[in-house]
mmCIF file of C-alpha atoms in Angstrom:
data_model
loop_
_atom_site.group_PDB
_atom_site.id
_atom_site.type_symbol
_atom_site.label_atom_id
_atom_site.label_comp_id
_atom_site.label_asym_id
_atom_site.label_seq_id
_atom_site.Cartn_x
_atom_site.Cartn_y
_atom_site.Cartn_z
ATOM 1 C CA UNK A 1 4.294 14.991 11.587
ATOM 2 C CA UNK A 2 3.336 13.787 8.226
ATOM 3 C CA UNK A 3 -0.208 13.668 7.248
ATOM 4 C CA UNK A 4 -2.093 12.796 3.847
ATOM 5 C CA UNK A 5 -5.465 13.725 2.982
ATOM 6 C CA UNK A 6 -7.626 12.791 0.169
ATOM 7 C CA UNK A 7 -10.648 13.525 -1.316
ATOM 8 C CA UNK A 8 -13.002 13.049 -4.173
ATOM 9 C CA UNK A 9 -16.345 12.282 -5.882
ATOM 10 C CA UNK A 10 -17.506 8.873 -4.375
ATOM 11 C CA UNK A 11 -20.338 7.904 -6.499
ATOM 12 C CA UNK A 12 -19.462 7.498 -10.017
ATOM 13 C CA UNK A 13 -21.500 5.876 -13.029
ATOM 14 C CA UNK A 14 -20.158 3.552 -15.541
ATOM 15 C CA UNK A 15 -17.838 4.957 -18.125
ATOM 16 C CA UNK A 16 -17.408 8.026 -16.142
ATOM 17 C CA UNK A 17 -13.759 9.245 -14.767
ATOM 18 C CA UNK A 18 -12.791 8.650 -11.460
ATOM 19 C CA UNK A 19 -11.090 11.475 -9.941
ATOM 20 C CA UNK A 20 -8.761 12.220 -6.605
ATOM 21 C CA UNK A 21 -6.744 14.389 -5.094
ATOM 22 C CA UNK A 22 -4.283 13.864 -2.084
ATOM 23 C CA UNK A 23 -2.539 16.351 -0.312
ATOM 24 C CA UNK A 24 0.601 15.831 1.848
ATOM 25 C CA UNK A 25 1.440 18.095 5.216
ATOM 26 C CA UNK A 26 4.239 17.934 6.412
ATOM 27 C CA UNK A 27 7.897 16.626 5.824
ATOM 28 C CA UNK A 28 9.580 16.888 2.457
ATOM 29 C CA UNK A 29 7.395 16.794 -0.506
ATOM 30 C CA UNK A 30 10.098 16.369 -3.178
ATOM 31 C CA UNK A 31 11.794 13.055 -1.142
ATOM 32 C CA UNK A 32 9.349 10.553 -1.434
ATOM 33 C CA UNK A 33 7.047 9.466 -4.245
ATOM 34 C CA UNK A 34 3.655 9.686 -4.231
ATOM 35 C CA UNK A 35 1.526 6.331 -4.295
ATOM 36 C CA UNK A 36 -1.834 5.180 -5.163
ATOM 37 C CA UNK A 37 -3.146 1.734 -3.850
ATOM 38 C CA UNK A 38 -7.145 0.394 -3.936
ATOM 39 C CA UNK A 39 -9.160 -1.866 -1.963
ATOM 40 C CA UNK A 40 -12.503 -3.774 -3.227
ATOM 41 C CA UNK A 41 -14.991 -4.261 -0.923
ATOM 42 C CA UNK A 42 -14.003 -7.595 1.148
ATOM 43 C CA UNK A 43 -10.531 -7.728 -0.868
ATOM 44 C CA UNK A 44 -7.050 -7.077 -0.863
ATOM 45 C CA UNK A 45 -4.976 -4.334 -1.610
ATOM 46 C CA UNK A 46 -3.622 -3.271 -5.654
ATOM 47 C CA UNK A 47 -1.003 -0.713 -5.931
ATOM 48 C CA UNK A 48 -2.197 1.316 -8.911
ATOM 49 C CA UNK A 49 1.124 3.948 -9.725
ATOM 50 C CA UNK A 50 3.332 6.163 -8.332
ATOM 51 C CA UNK A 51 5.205 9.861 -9.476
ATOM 52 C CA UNK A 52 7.270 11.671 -7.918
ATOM 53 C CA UNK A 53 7.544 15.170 -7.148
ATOM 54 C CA UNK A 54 8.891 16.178 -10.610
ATOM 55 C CA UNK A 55 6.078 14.509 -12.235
ATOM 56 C CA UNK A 56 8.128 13.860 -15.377
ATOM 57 C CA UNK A 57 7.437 10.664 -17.578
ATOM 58 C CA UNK A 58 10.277 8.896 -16.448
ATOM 59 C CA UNK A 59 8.802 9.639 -12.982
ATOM 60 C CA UNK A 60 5.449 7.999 -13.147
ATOM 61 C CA UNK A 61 4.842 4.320 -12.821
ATOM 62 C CA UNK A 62 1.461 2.311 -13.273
ATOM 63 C CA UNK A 63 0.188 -1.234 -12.457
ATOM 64 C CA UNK A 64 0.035 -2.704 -16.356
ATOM 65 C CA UNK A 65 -2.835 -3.888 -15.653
ATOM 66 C CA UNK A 66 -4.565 -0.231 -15.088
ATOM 67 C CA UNK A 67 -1.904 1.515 -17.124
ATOM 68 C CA UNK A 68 -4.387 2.388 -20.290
ATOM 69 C CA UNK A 69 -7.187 4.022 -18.112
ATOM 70 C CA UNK A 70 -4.942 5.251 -15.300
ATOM 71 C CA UNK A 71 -3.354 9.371 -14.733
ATOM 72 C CA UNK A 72 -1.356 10.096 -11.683
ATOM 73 C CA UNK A 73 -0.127 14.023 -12.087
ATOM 74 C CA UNK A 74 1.202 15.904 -9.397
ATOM 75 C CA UNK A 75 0.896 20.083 -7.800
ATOM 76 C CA UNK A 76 4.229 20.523 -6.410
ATOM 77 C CA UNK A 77 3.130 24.213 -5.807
ATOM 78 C CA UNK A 78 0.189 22.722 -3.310
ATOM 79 C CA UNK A 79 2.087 19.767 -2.341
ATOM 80 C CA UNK A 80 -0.368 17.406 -3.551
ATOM 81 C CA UNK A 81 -1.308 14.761 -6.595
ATOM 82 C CA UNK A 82 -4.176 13.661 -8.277
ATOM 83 C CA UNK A 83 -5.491 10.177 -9.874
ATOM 84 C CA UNK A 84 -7.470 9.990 -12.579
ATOM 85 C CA UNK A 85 -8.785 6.422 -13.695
ATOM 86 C CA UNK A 86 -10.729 6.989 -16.953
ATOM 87 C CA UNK A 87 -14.386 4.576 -18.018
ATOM 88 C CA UNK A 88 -14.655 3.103 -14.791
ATOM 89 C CA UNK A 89 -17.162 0.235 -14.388
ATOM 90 C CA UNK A 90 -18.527 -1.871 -11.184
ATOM 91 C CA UNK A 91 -15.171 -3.428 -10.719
ATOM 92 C CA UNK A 92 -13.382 -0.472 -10.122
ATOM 93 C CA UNK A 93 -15.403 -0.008 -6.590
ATOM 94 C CA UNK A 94 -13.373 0.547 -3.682
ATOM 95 C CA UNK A 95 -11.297 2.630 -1.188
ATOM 96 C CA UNK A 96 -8.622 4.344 -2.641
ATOM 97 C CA UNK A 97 -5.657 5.111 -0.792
ATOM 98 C CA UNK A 98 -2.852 7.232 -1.208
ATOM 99 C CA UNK A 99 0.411 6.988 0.137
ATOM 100 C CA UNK A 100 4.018 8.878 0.554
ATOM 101 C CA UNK A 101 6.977 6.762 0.254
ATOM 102 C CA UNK A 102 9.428 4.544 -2.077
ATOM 103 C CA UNK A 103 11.113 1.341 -2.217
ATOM 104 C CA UNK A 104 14.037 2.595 0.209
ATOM 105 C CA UNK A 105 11.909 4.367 2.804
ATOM 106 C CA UNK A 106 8.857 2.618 2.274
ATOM 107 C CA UNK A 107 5.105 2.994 2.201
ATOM 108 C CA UNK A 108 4.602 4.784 5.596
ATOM 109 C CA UNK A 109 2.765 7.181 5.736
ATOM 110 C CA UNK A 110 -1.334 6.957 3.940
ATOM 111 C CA UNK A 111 -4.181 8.965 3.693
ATOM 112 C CA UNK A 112 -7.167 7.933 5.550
ATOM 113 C CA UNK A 113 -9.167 6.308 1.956
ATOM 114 C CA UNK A 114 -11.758 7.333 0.091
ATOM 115 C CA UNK A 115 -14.906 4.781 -1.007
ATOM 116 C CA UNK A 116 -15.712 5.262 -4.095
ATOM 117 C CA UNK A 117 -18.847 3.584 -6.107
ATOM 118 C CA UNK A 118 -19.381 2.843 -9.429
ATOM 119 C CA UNK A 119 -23.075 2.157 -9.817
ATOM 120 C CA UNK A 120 -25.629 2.749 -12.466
ATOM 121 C CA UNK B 1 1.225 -11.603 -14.275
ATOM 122 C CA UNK B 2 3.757 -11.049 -11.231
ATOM 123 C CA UNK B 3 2.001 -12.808 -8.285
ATOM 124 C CA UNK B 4 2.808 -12.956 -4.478
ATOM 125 C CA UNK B 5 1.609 -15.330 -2.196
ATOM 126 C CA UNK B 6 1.264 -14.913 1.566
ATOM 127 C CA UNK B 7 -0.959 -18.045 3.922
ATOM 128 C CA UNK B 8 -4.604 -17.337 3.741
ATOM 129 C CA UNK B 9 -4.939 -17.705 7.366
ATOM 130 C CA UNK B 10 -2.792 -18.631 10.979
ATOM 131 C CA UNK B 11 -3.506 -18.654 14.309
ATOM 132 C CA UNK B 12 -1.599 -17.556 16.954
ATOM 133 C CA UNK B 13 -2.035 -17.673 21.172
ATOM 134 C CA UNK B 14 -1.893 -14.525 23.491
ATOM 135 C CA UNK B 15 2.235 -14.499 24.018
ATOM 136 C CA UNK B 16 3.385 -16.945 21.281
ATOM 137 C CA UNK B 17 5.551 -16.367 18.247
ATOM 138 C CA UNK B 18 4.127 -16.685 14.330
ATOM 139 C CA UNK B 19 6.163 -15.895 11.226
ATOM 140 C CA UNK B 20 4.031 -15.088 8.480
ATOM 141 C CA UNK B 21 5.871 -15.483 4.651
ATOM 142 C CA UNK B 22 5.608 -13.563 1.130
ATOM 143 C CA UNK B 23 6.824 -15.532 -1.872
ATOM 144 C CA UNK B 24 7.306 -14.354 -5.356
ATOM 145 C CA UNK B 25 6.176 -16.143 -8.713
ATOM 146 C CA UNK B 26 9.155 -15.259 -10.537
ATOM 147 C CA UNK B 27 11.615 -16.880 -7.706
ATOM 148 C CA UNK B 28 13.795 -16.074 -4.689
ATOM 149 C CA UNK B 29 12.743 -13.200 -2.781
ATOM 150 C CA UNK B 30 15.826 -11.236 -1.794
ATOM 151 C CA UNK B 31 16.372 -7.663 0.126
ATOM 152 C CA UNK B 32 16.269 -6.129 -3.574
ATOM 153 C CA UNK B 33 12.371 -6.382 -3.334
ATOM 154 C CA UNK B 34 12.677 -3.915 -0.521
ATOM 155 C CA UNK B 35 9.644 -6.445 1.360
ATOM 156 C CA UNK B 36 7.220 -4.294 3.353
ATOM 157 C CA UNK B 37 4.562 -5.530 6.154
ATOM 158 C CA UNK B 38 1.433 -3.788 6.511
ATOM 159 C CA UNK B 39 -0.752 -4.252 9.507
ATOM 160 C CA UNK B 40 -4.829 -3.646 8.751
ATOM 161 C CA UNK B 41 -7.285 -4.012 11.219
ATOM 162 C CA UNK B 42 -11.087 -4.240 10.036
ATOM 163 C CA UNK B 43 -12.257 -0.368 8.606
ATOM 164 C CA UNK B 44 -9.088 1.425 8.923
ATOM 165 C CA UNK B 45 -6.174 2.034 6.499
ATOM 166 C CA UNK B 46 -3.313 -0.133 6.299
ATOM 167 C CA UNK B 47 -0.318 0.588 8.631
ATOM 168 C CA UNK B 48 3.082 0.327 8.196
ATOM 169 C CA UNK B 49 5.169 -2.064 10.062
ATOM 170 C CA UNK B 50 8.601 -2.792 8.086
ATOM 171 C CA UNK B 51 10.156 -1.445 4.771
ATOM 172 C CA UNK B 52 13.327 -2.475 3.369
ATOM 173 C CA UNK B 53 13.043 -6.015 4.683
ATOM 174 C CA UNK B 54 13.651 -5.673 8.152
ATOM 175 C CA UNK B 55 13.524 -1.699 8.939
ATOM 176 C CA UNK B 56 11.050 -0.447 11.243
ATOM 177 C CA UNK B 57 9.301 2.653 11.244
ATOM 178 C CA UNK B 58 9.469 4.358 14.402
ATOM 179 C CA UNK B 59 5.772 3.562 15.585
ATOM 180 C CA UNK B 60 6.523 -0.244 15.106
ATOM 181 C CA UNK B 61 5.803 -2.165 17.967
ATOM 182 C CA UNK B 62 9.495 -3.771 18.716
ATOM 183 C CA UNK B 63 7.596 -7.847 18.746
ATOM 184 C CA UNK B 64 7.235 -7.479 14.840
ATOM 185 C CA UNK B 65 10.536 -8.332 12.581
ATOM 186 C CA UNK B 66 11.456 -8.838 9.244
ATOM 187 C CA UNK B 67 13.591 -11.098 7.748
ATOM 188 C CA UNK B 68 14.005 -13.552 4.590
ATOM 189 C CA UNK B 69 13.365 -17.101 5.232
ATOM 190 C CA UNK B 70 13.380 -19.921 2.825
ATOM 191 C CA UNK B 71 13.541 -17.863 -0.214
ATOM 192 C CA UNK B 72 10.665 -15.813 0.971
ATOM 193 C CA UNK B 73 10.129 -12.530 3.028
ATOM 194 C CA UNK B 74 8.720 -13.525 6.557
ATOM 195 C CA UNK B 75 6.941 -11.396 8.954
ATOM 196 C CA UNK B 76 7.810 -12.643 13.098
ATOM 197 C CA UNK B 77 5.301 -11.748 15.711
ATOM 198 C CA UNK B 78 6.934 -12.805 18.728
ATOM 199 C CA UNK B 79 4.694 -12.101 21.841
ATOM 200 C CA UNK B 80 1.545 -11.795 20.297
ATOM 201 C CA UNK B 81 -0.927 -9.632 21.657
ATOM 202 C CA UNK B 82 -4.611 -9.541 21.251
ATOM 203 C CA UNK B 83 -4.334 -6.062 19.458
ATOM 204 C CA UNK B 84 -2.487 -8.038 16.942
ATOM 205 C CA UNK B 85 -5.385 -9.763 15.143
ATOM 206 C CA UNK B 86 -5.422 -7.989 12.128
ATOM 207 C CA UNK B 87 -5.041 -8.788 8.552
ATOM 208 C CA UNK B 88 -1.134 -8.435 7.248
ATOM 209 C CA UNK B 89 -0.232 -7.785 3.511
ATOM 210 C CA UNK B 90 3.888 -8.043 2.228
ATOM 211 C CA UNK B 91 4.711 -5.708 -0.756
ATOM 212 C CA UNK B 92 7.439 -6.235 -3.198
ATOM 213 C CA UNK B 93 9.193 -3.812 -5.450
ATOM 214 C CA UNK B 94 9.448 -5.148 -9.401
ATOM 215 C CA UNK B 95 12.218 -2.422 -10.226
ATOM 216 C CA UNK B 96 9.730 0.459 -10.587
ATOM 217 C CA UNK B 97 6.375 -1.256 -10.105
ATOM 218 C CA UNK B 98 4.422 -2.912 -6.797
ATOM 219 C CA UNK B 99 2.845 -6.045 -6.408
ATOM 220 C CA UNK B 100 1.231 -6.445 -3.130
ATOM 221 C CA UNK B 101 0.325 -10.217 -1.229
ATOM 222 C CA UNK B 102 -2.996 -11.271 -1.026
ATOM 223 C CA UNK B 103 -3.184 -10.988 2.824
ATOM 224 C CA UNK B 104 -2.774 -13.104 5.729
ATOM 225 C CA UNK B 105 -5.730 -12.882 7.884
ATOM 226 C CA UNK B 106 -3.886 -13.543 11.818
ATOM 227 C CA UNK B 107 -6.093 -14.753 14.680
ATOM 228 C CA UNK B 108 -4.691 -13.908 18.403
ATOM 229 C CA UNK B 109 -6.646 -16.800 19.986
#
């Protein structure tokens, strides 16, 4: 049974760097990439990037619109990857989700979210 | 600025069918946007339903389908069940990026 767990600071203050770790049990590790997605408060969901489990450029994807501030790495040794979302400000609040899966198997299996709040 | 569109809102009664729809701002949405359906219900994570257009994972209740209709991916609920009112969101594949709808919010009433 596949599981995904995340964790990470949850109160953050402007300009600071956002920071989270996921870790996958169970299943292959190197099959499936490795996805981050947020929610605002009241909103919808944004896929923020992907990697895979060789973590190489070629690899790593990211929403353009997050791609300057925006780090996905991955530990294949402790099957799990990181974000890392650089001078975050008020409208980076929300739960952030990870998630195993690609465009053939698809986005099925996700880690249980972590709020995280950007206040001064 | 890719954008994808699902309805705002529908409403649905205990035991009737609804097909909820995804469209894509740059045209035709076809099974090479690998369309997924996510099911979220109010505090929880999102949970999968299809992937691939019309593949179920193996926890998918068999009364949800996917399919392309009208240029569009479409979501069927076909026997809907209270448990079902939830808020859905499609998910397309750019070639190496996602773009996910802006949510349908279903009512079972």
């Amino acid at each position: 049974q596949v599981q995904l767990q995340q964790w990470g600071a949850g109160l953050l203050k402007p300009s600071e760097t956002l920071s989270l770790t996921c870790a996958v049990y169970g299943g292959s590790f190197s099959d499936y990439y490795c996805n981050w997605i947020r929610q605002p408060p009241g909103k919808g969901l944004e896929w923020i990037g992907e990697i895979n489990h060789s973590g190489n450029s070629g690899s790593i994807k990211y929403n353009p619109s997050l791609k300057s501030r925006v780090t996905i790495s991955v530990d294949t040794s402790k099957n799990q990857f990181s974000l890392k979302l650089t001078s975050v400000t008020a409208a980076d609040t929300a739960v952030y989700y990870c998630a195993r899966g690609d465009h053939i198997s698809g986005l099925g299996h996700w880690g249980q979210g972590t709020l995280v709040t950007v206040s001064s | 600025q890719t954008v994808v569109t699902q309805e705002p809102s529908l409403t649905v009664s205990p035991g009737g069918t609804v097909t909820l729809t995804c469209a894509s701002s740059t045209g035709a949405v076809t099974s090479g946007y690998y369309p997924n359906w996510f099911q979220q219900s109010p505090g929880q994570a999102p949970r999968a339903l299809i992937y691939s257009l019309n593949n179920k994972h193996s926890w998918t209740p068999a009364r949800f389908s996917g399919s392309l209709l009208g240029g569009k991916a479409a979501l069927t609920l076909s026997g809907a069940q209270p448990e079902d009112e939830a808020e859905y969101y499609c998910l397309l594949w750019y070639g190496g990026t996602w773009v996910f709808g802006g949510g349908t919010k279903l009512t079972v009433l």
